[in-house]
mmCIF file with all atom_site columns, C-alpha atoms in Angstrom:
data_model
loop_
_atom_site.group_PDB
_atom_site.id
_atom_site.type_symbol
_atom_site.label_atom_id
_atom_site.label_alt_id
_atom_site.label_comp_id
_atom_site.label_asym_id
_atom_site.label_entity_id
_atom_site.label_seq_id
_atom_site.pdbx_PDB_ins_code
_atom_site.Cartn_x
_atom_site.Cartn_y
_atom_site.Cartn_z
_atom_site.occupancy
_atom_site.B_iso_or_equiv
_atom_site.pdbx_formal_charge
_atom_site.auth_seq_id
_atom_site.auth_comp_id
_atom_site.auth_asym_id
_atom_site.auth_atom_id
_atom_site.pdbx_PDB_model_num
ATOM 1   C CA . PRO A 1 1   ? 32.720  -15.402 -22.716 1.00 50.00 ? 1   PRO A CA 1
ATOM 2   C CA . TYR A 1 2   ? 29.051  -15.747 -21.980 1.00 73.00 ? 2   TYR A CA 1
ATOM 3   C CA . ALA A 1 3   ? 28.088  -19.174 -20.666 1.00 80.00 ? 3   ALA A CA 1
ATOM 4   C CA . GLU A 1 4   ? 24.345  -18.565 -20.768 1.00 86.00 ? 4   GLU A CA 1
ATOM 5   C CA . ASN A 1 5   ? 21.910  -19.957 -23.331 1.00 87.00 ? 5   ASN A CA 1
ATOM 6   C CA . GLU A 1 6   ? 18.192  -19.459 -24.041 1.00 89.00 ? 6   GLU A CA 1
ATOM 7   C CA . ASP A 1 7   ? 17.168  -22.128 -21.539 1.00 91.00 ? 7   ASP A CA 1
ATOM 8   C CA . SER A 1 8   ? 19.277  -20.777 -18.652 1.00 90.00 ? 8   SER A CA 1
ATOM 9   C CA . ILE A 1 9   ? 18.123  -17.189 -19.269 1.00 91.00 ? 9   ILE A CA 1
ATOM 10  C CA . CYS A 1 10  ? 14.507  -18.335 -19.478 1.00 91.00 ? 10  CYS A CA 1
ATOM 11  C CA . LYS A 1 11  ? 14.835  -20.203 -16.156 1.00 92.00 ? 11  LYS A CA 1
ATOM 12  C CA . TYR A 1 12  ? 16.495  -17.202 -14.495 1.00 92.00 ? 12  TYR A CA 1
ATOM 13  C CA . PHE A 1 13  ? 13.766  -14.745 -15.535 1.00 93.00 ? 13  PHE A CA 1
ATOM 14  C CA . GLU A 1 14  ? 10.930  -17.194 -14.764 1.00 92.00 ? 14  GLU A CA 1
ATOM 15  C CA . LYS A 1 15  ? 12.327  -17.613 -11.252 1.00 92.00 ? 15  LYS A CA 1
ATOM 16  C CA . GLU A 1 16  ? 12.718  -13.863 -10.724 1.00 91.00 ? 16  GLU A CA 1
ATOM 17  C CA . CYS A 1 17  ? 9.792   -12.440 -12.702 1.00 91.00 ? 17  CYS A CA 1
ATOM 18  C CA . GLY A 1 18  ? 7.189   -15.045 -13.629 1.00 89.00 ? 18  GLY A CA 1
ATOM 19  C CA . SER A 1 19  ? 6.081   -16.654 -16.869 1.00 88.00 ? 19  SER A CA 1
ATOM 20  C CA . VAL A 1 20  ? 8.292   -16.140 -19.938 1.00 88.00 ? 20  VAL A CA 1
ATOM 21  C CA . ILE A 1 21  ? 6.891   -16.551 -23.467 1.00 86.00 ? 21  ILE A CA 1
ATOM 22  C CA . SER A 1 22  ? 10.177  -16.489 -25.379 1.00 85.00 ? 22  SER A CA 1
ATOM 23  C CA . VAL A 1 23  ? 13.906  -15.758 -25.198 1.00 87.00 ? 23  VAL A CA 1
ATOM 24  C CA . LYS A 1 24  ? 15.943  -14.737 -28.234 1.00 85.00 ? 24  LYS A CA 1
ATOM 25  C CA . LEU A 1 25  ? 19.703  -14.356 -27.971 1.00 84.00 ? 25  LEU A CA 1
ATOM 26  C CA . GLN A 1 26  ? 21.614  -11.847 -30.050 1.00 81.00 ? 26  GLN A CA 1
ATOM 27  C CA . MET A 1 27  ? 24.566  -13.554 -31.751 1.00 78.00 ? 27  MET A CA 1
ATOM 28  C CA . ASP A 1 28  ? 27.654  -12.099 -33.408 1.00 71.00 ? 28  ASP A CA 1
ATOM 29  C CA . ASN A 1 29  ? 28.794  -13.042 -36.921 1.00 67.00 ? 29  ASN A CA 1
ATOM 30  C CA . MET A 1 30  ? 30.618  -16.094 -35.454 1.00 72.00 ? 30  MET A CA 1
ATOM 31  C CA . TYR A 1 31  ? 27.332  -17.268 -33.870 1.00 72.00 ? 31  TYR A CA 1
ATOM 32  C CA . ARG A 1 32  ? 28.525  -16.472 -30.348 1.00 79.00 ? 32  ARG A CA 1
ATOM 33  C CA . PHE A 1 33  ? 26.161  -15.006 -27.770 1.00 83.00 ? 33  PHE A CA 1
ATOM 34  C CA . THR A 1 34  ? 26.835  -11.263 -27.408 1.00 83.00 ? 34  THR A CA 1
ATOM 35  C CA . GLY A 1 35  ? 25.344  -10.986 -23.920 1.00 85.00 ? 35  GLY A CA 1
ATOM 36  C CA . ILE A 1 36  ? 22.103  -9.419  -25.173 1.00 85.00 ? 36  ILE A CA 1
ATOM 37  C CA . ALA A 1 37  ? 18.837  -11.318 -24.872 1.00 87.00 ? 37  ALA A CA 1
ATOM 38  C CA . PHE A 1 38  ? 15.287  -10.338 -25.783 1.00 86.00 ? 38  PHE A CA 1
ATOM 39  C CA . VAL A 1 39  ? 12.866  -11.769 -23.235 1.00 90.00 ? 39  VAL A CA 1
ATOM 40  C CA . GLU A 1 40  ? 9.100   -11.645 -23.758 1.00 86.00 ? 40  GLU A CA 1
ATOM 41  C CA . PHE A 1 41  ? 6.967   -11.984 -20.626 1.00 87.00 ? 41  PHE A CA 1
ATOM 42  C CA . ALA A 1 42  ? 3.447   -13.367 -20.339 1.00 83.00 ? 42  ALA A CA 1
ATOM 43  C CA . ASP A 1 43  ? 2.151   -10.289 -18.529 1.00 83.00 ? 43  ASP A CA 1
ATOM 44  C CA . ASP A 1 44  ? 3.007   -6.725  -17.534 1.00 83.00 ? 44  ASP A CA 1
ATOM 45  C CA . GLN A 1 45  ? 3.828   -7.810  -13.992 1.00 87.00 ? 45  GLN A CA 1
ATOM 46  C CA . GLY A 1 46  ? 6.635   -10.004 -15.318 1.00 88.00 ? 46  GLY A CA 1
ATOM 47  C CA . LEU A 1 47  ? 7.914   -7.117  -17.413 1.00 88.00 ? 47  LEU A CA 1
ATOM 48  C CA . GLU A 1 48  ? 7.796   -4.723  -14.451 1.00 87.00 ? 48  GLU A CA 1
ATOM 49  C CA . ALA A 1 49  ? 9.591   -7.273  -12.253 1.00 90.00 ? 49  ALA A CA 1
ATOM 50  C CA . ALA A 1 50  ? 12.309  -7.600  -14.918 1.00 91.00 ? 50  ALA A CA 1
ATOM 51  C CA . LEU A 1 51  ? 12.675  -3.823  -15.162 1.00 89.00 ? 51  LEU A CA 1
ATOM 52  C CA . ALA A 1 52  ? 13.146  -3.795  -11.395 1.00 88.00 ? 52  ALA A CA 1
ATOM 53  C CA . LEU A 1 53  ? 16.266  -5.979  -11.870 1.00 89.00 ? 53  LEU A CA 1
ATOM 54  C CA . ASP A 1 54  ? 18.047  -3.290  -13.913 1.00 86.00 ? 54  ASP A CA 1
ATOM 55  C CA . GLY A 1 55  ? 21.492  -2.579  -12.456 1.00 86.00 ? 55  GLY A CA 1
ATOM 56  C CA . LEU A 1 56  ? 21.594  -5.674  -10.244 1.00 88.00 ? 56  LEU A CA 1
ATOM 57  C CA . PRO A 1 57  ? 24.143  -8.488  -10.556 1.00 87.00 ? 57  PRO A CA 1
ATOM 58  C CA . PHE A 1 58  ? 23.109  -11.363 -12.822 1.00 86.00 ? 58  PHE A CA 1
ATOM 59  C CA . THR A 1 59  ? 22.981  -14.176 -10.242 1.00 80.00 ? 59  THR A CA 1
ATOM 60  C CA . PRO A 1 60  ? 24.551  -16.986 -12.330 1.00 79.00 ? 60  PRO A CA 1
ATOM 61  C CA . GLN A 1 61  ? 27.455  -14.655 -13.186 1.00 81.00 ? 61  GLN A CA 1
ATOM 62  C CA . PRO A 1 62  ? 27.536  -11.961 -10.437 1.00 83.00 ? 62  PRO A CA 1
ATOM 63  C CA . GLU A 1 63  ? 30.363  -10.095 -12.166 1.00 85.00 ? 63  GLU A CA 1
ATOM 64  C CA . ARG A 1 64  ? 27.832  -9.297  -14.926 1.00 84.00 ? 64  ARG A CA 1
ATOM 65  C CA . ILE A 1 65  ? 25.357  -6.489  -14.296 1.00 85.00 ? 65  ILE A CA 1
ATOM 66  C CA . LEU A 1 66  ? 21.850  -6.655  -15.754 1.00 86.00 ? 66  LEU A CA 1
ATOM 67  C CA . LYS A 1 67  ? 20.758  -3.888  -18.091 1.00 85.00 ? 67  LYS A CA 1
ATOM 68  C CA . VAL A 1 68  ? 17.028  -4.285  -18.564 1.00 86.00 ? 68  VAL A CA 1
ATOM 69  C CA . ARG A 1 69  ? 15.177  -2.096  -21.053 1.00 81.00 ? 69  ARG A CA 1
ATOM 70  C CA . ILE A 1 70  ? 11.830  -2.075  -22.794 1.00 79.00 ? 70  ILE A CA 1
ATOM 71  C CA . ASP A 1 71  ? 12.060  -2.750  -26.508 1.00 75.00 ? 71  ASP A CA 1
ATOM 72  C CA . LYS A 1 72  ? 10.664  0.507   -27.912 1.00 66.00 ? 72  LYS A CA 1
ATOM 73  C CA . ASN A 1 73  ? 9.690   -1.280  -31.133 1.00 63.00 ? 73  ASN A CA 1
ATOM 74  C CA . VAL A 1 74  ? 7.190   -3.513  -29.351 1.00 64.00 ? 74  VAL A CA 1
ATOM 75  C CA . LYS A 1 75  ? 3.746   -2.087  -28.723 1.00 62.00 ? 75  LYS A CA 1
ATOM 76  C CA . ARG A 1 76  ? 2.711   -2.401  -25.083 1.00 61.00 ? 76  ARG A CA 1
ATOM 77  C CA . ARG A 1 77  ? -0.672  -3.722  -24.192 1.00 62.00 ? 77  ARG A CA 1
ATOM 78  C CA . PRO A 1 78  ? -3.170  -1.190  -22.879 1.00 68.00 ? 78  PRO A CA 1
ATOM 79  C CA . PRO A 1 79  ? -3.704  -1.197  -19.108 1.00 70.00 ? 79  PRO A CA 1
ATOM 80  C CA . PRO A 1 80  ? -6.056  -3.929  -17.901 1.00 74.00 ? 80  PRO A CA 1
ATOM 81  C CA . SER A 1 81  ? -9.709  -3.115  -17.419 1.00 78.00 ? 81  SER A CA 1
ATOM 82  C CA . ARG A 1 82  ? -11.086 -2.965  -13.924 1.00 78.00 ? 82  ARG A CA 1
ATOM 83  C CA . GLU A 1 83  ? -12.382 -6.139  -12.298 1.00 77.00 ? 83  GLU A CA 1
ATOM 84  C CA . ALA A 1 84  ? -15.921 -5.630  -10.980 1.00 78.00 ? 84  ALA A CA 1
ATOM 85  C CA . ASN A 1 85  ? -15.961 -4.066  -7.491  1.00 84.00 ? 85  ASN A CA 1
ATOM 86  C CA . SER A 1 86  ? -12.163 -4.205  -7.174  1.00 90.00 ? 86  SER A CA 1
ATOM 87  C CA . LEU A 1 87  ? -10.483 -1.382  -5.275  1.00 94.00 ? 87  LEU A CA 1
ATOM 88  C CA . THR A 1 88  ? -6.987  -2.781  -5.867  1.00 94.00 ? 88  THR A CA 1
ATOM 89  C CA . VAL A 1 89  ? -4.274  -1.231  -8.036  1.00 95.00 ? 89  VAL A CA 1
ATOM 90  C CA . TYR A 1 90  ? -1.014  -2.624  -9.347  1.00 94.00 ? 90  TYR A CA 1
ATOM 91  C CA . ALA A 1 91  ? 1.930   -0.262  -8.804  1.00 95.00 ? 91  ALA A CA 1
ATOM 92  C CA . GLY A 1 92  ? 5.033   -1.155  -10.805 1.00 92.00 ? 92  GLY A CA 1
ATOM 93  C CA . ASN A 1 93  ? 8.443   0.181   -11.765 1.00 89.00 ? 93  ASN A CA 1
ATOM 94  C CA . LEU A 1 94  ? 8.936   1.332   -8.184  1.00 92.00 ? 94  LEU A CA 1
ATOM 95  C CA . PRO A 1 95  ? 12.511  1.994   -7.009  1.00 91.00 ? 95  PRO A CA 1
ATOM 96  C CA . PHE A 1 96  ? 14.097  -1.168  -5.564  1.00 90.00 ? 96  PHE A CA 1
ATOM 97  C CA . ASN A 1 97  ? 15.004  0.565   -2.329  1.00 92.00 ? 97  ASN A CA 1
ATOM 98  C CA . MET A 1 98  ? 11.490  1.886   -1.699  1.00 94.00 ? 98  MET A CA 1
ATOM 99  C CA . SER A 1 99  ? 10.034  0.579   1.555   1.00 95.00 ? 99  SER A CA 1
ATOM 100 C CA . LYS A 1 100 ? 6.435   -0.366  2.207   1.00 96.00 ? 100 LYS A CA 1
ATOM 101 C CA . GLU A 1 101 ? 6.173   2.700   4.456   1.00 96.00 ? 101 GLU A CA 1
ATOM 102 C CA . GLN A 1 102 ? 7.461   4.973   1.673   1.00 96.00 ? 102 GLN A CA 1
ATOM 103 C CA . ILE A 1 103 ? 4.904   3.518   -0.740  1.00 96.00 ? 103 ILE A CA 1
ATOM 104 C CA . ARG A 1 104 ? 2.156   4.138   1.824   1.00 96.00 ? 104 ARG A CA 1
ATOM 105 C CA . HIS A 1 105 ? 3.387   7.716   2.274   1.00 95.00 ? 105 HIS A CA 1
ATOM 106 C CA . LEU A 1 106 ? 3.457   8.303   -1.503  1.00 94.00 ? 106 LEU A CA 1
ATOM 107 C CA . PHE A 1 107 ? -0.113  7.107   -1.972  1.00 95.00 ? 107 PHE A CA 1
ATOM 108 C CA . GLU A 1 108 ? -1.603  8.667   1.161   1.00 95.00 ? 108 GLU A CA 1
ATOM 109 C CA . SER A 1 109 ? 0.251   12.001  1.247   1.00 91.00 ? 109 SER A CA 1
ATOM 110 C CA . GLN A 1 110 ? 0.978   12.807  -2.379  1.00 88.00 ? 110 GLN A CA 1
ATOM 111 C CA . LEU A 1 111 ? -1.945  11.098  -4.112  1.00 91.00 ? 111 LEU A CA 1
ATOM 112 C CA . ASN A 1 112 ? -4.443  11.578  -1.274  1.00 92.00 ? 112 ASN A CA 1
ATOM 113 C CA . ALA A 1 113 ? -5.501  7.923   -1.497  1.00 95.00 ? 113 ALA A CA 1
ATOM 114 C CA . SER A 1 114 ? -6.641  5.947   1.571   1.00 95.00 ? 114 SER A CA 1
ATOM 115 C CA . ILE A 1 115 ? -5.068  2.483   1.851   1.00 97.00 ? 115 ILE A CA 1
ATOM 116 C CA . VAL A 1 116 ? -6.480  -0.713  3.343   1.00 96.00 ? 116 VAL A CA 1
ATOM 117 C CA . SER A 1 117 ? -3.424  -2.884  2.662   1.00 96.00 ? 117 SER A CA 1
ATOM 118 C CA . ILE A 1 118 ? -0.255  -3.218  0.576   1.00 97.00 ? 118 ILE A CA 1
ATOM 119 C CA . ARG A 1 119 ? 0.995   -6.514  -0.844  1.00 95.00 ? 119 ARG A CA 1
ATOM 120 C CA . TYR A 1 120 ? 4.725   -5.741  -1.089  1.00 94.00 ? 120 TYR A CA 1
ATOM 121 C CA . HIS A 1 121 ? 6.336   -8.302  -3.400  1.00 93.00 ? 121 HIS A CA 1
ATOM 122 C CA . THR A 1 122 ? 9.810   -9.532  -2.433  1.00 92.00 ? 122 THR A CA 1
ATOM 123 C CA . ASP A 1 123 ? 12.165  -12.161 -3.801  1.00 89.00 ? 123 ASP A CA 1
ATOM 124 C CA . ALA A 1 124 ? 11.606  -15.524 -2.091  1.00 88.00 ? 124 ALA A CA 1
ATOM 125 C CA . ASN A 1 125 ? 15.338  -16.161 -1.650  1.00 87.00 ? 125 ASN A CA 1
ATOM 126 C CA . SER A 1 126 ? 16.887  -12.764 -0.971  1.00 89.00 ? 126 SER A CA 1
ATOM 127 C CA . GLY A 1 127 ? 13.893  -10.967 0.566   1.00 90.00 ? 127 GLY A CA 1
ATOM 128 C CA . GLU A 1 128 ? 14.649  -7.922  -1.604  1.00 91.00 ? 128 GLU A CA 1
ATOM 129 C CA . PHE A 1 129 ? 11.812  -5.808  -2.984  1.00 93.00 ? 129 PHE A CA 1
ATOM 130 C CA . ARG A 1 130 ? 10.948  -6.719  -6.576  1.00 92.00 ? 130 ARG A CA 1
ATOM 131 C CA . GLY A 1 131 ? 9.796   -3.225  -7.600  1.00 92.00 ? 131 GLY A CA 1
ATOM 132 C CA . PHE A 1 132 ? 6.038   -3.766  -7.633  1.00 94.00 ? 132 PHE A CA 1
ATOM 133 C CA . CYS A 1 133 ? 3.131   -4.157  -5.250  1.00 96.00 ? 133 CYS A CA 1
ATOM 134 C CA . HIS A 1 134 ? -0.648  -4.389  -5.095  1.00 95.00 ? 134 HIS A CA 1
ATOM 135 C CA . ILE A 1 135 ? -2.486  -1.774  -3.078  1.00 96.00 ? 135 ILE A CA 1
ATOM 136 C CA . GLU A 1 136 ? -6.051  -2.168  -1.851  1.00 96.00 ? 136 GLU A CA 1
ATOM 137 C CA . LEU A 1 137 ? -7.733  1.197   -1.426  1.00 96.00 ? 137 LEU A CA 1
ATOM 138 C CA . THR A 1 138 ? -10.654 2.148   0.802   1.00 96.00 ? 138 THR A CA 1
ATOM 139 C CA . ASP A 1 139 ? -12.953 3.845   -1.678  1.00 95.00 ? 139 ASP A CA 1
ATOM 140 C CA . GLU A 1 140 ? -13.692 4.725   -5.281  1.00 93.00 ? 140 GLU A CA 1
ATOM 141 C CA . SER A 1 141 ? -12.224 8.243   -5.119  1.00 94.00 ? 141 SER A CA 1
ATOM 142 C CA . SER A 1 142 ? -8.901  6.893   -3.791  1.00 95.00 ? 142 SER A CA 1
ATOM 143 C CA . LEU A 1 143 ? -8.872  4.345   -6.617  1.00 94.00 ? 143 LEU A CA 1
ATOM 144 C CA . GLN A 1 144 ? -9.467  7.029   -9.256  1.00 92.00 ? 144 GLN A CA 1
ATOM 145 C CA . ARG A 1 145 ? -6.735  9.319   -7.853  1.00 93.00 ? 145 ARG A CA 1
ATOM 146 C CA . ALA A 1 146 ? -4.261  6.427   -7.832  1.00 94.00 ? 146 ALA A CA 1
ATOM 147 C CA . VAL A 1 147 ? -5.010  5.318   -11.406 1.00 92.00 ? 147 VAL A CA 1
ATOM 148 C CA . GLN A 1 148 ? -4.844  8.920   -12.652 1.00 89.00 ? 148 GLN A CA 1
ATOM 149 C CA . ALA A 1 149 ? -1.305  9.144   -11.230 1.00 89.00 ? 149 ALA A CA 1
ATOM 150 C CA . ASP A 1 150 ? -0.057  6.501   -13.698 1.00 86.00 ? 150 ASP A CA 1
ATOM 151 C CA . GLY A 1 151 ? 3.228   7.703   -15.171 1.00 80.00 ? 151 GLY A CA 1
ATOM 152 C CA . ILE A 1 152 ? 4.351   9.951   -12.303 1.00 84.00 ? 152 ILE A CA 1
ATOM 153 C CA . ALA A 1 153 ? 8.097   9.975   -11.693 1.00 81.00 ? 153 ALA A CA 1
ATOM 154 C CA . VAL A 1 154 ? 9.532   8.792   -8.386  1.00 85.00 ? 154 VAL A CA 1
ATOM 155 C CA . HIS A 1 155 ? 13.318  8.852   -7.954  1.00 82.00 ? 155 HIS A CA 1
ATOM 156 C CA . GLY A 1 156 ? 13.736  9.013   -11.734 1.00 74.00 ? 156 GLY A CA 1
ATOM 157 C CA . ARG A 1 157 ? 11.427  6.068   -12.469 1.00 81.00 ? 157 ARG A CA 1
ATOM 158 C CA . GLN A 1 158 ? 8.122   6.406   -14.285 1.00 81.00 ? 158 GLN A CA 1
ATOM 159 C CA . LEU A 1 159 ? 5.564   4.476   -12.214 1.00 88.00 ? 159 LEU A CA 1
ATOM 160 C CA . ARG A 1 160 ? 2.954   2.222   -13.751 1.00 88.00 ? 160 ARG A CA 1
ATOM 161 C CA . ILE A 1 161 ? -0.284  2.351   -11.774 1.00 92.00 ? 161 ILE A CA 1
ATOM 162 C CA . THR A 1 162 ? -3.178  0.356   -13.199 1.00 91.00 ? 162 THR A CA 1
ATOM 163 C CA . HIS A 1 163 ? -6.241  -1.549  -12.100 1.00 91.00 ? 163 HIS A CA 1
ATOM 164 C CA . SER A 1 164 ? -5.140  -4.867  -10.673 1.00 89.00 ? 164 SER A CA 1
ATOM 165 C CA . THR A 1 165 ? -6.275  -8.001  -12.461 1.00 78.00 ? 165 THR A CA 1
ATOM 166 C CA . THR A 1 166 ? -5.922  -9.929  -9.187  1.00 66.00 ? 166 THR A CA 1
ATOM 167 C CA . GLY A 1 167 ? -8.385  -7.834  -7.189  1.00 47.00 ? 167 GLY A CA 1
ATOM 168 C CA . LYS A 1 168 ? -11.448 -9.901  -8.035  1.00 42.00 ? 168 LYS A CA 1
ATOM 169 C CA . LYS A 1 169 ? -9.668  -13.202 -7.376  1.00 43.00 ? 169 LYS A CA 1
ATOM 170 C CA . ARG A 1 170 ? -8.459  -11.995 -3.977  1.00 40.00 ? 170 ARG A CA 1
ATOM 171 C CA . SER A 1 171 ? -11.874 -10.720 -2.930  1.00 39.00 ? 171 SER A CA 1
ATOM 172 C CA . LYS A 1 172 ? -13.385 -14.198 -3.397  1.00 38.00 ? 172 LYS A CA 1
ATOM 173 C CA . MET A 1 173 ? -11.117 -15.722 -0.756  1.00 36.00 ? 173 MET A CA 1
#
């Protein structure tokens, strides 16, 4: 039996991934939760963080394994537009076991992009990589090469590389 409800699933994903807009549970004909929930996130970063949880134990019930998928019937938002003067990209859907050094190697060696810094996002409690990061690049040509690589496959995962919407906010600090 599944002990979870909309509220507990919402709290779990908000803790792990960020702001949740809605949670809808799939019920059987006896109105019992089937173990399938549709979770809508406030932004693509939340979605990418949730996708990074695929295959991991569901913390409230560790014997249950998360299967996270994108609902193919929902149209995805287009990538965000570039913040003025930002040289930062968002890289998502990265393999969970990918280290900061491996990400640097991917961008510098395979994409020929020069990196200033990487903000490698980890879970506050476990310290495990959440499957996304923000990468500040040194110049315009590195930025363009990185963004053009959106959709490349790494270890069977299709990466999402877009202009970061946090670049402008960070540069003001």
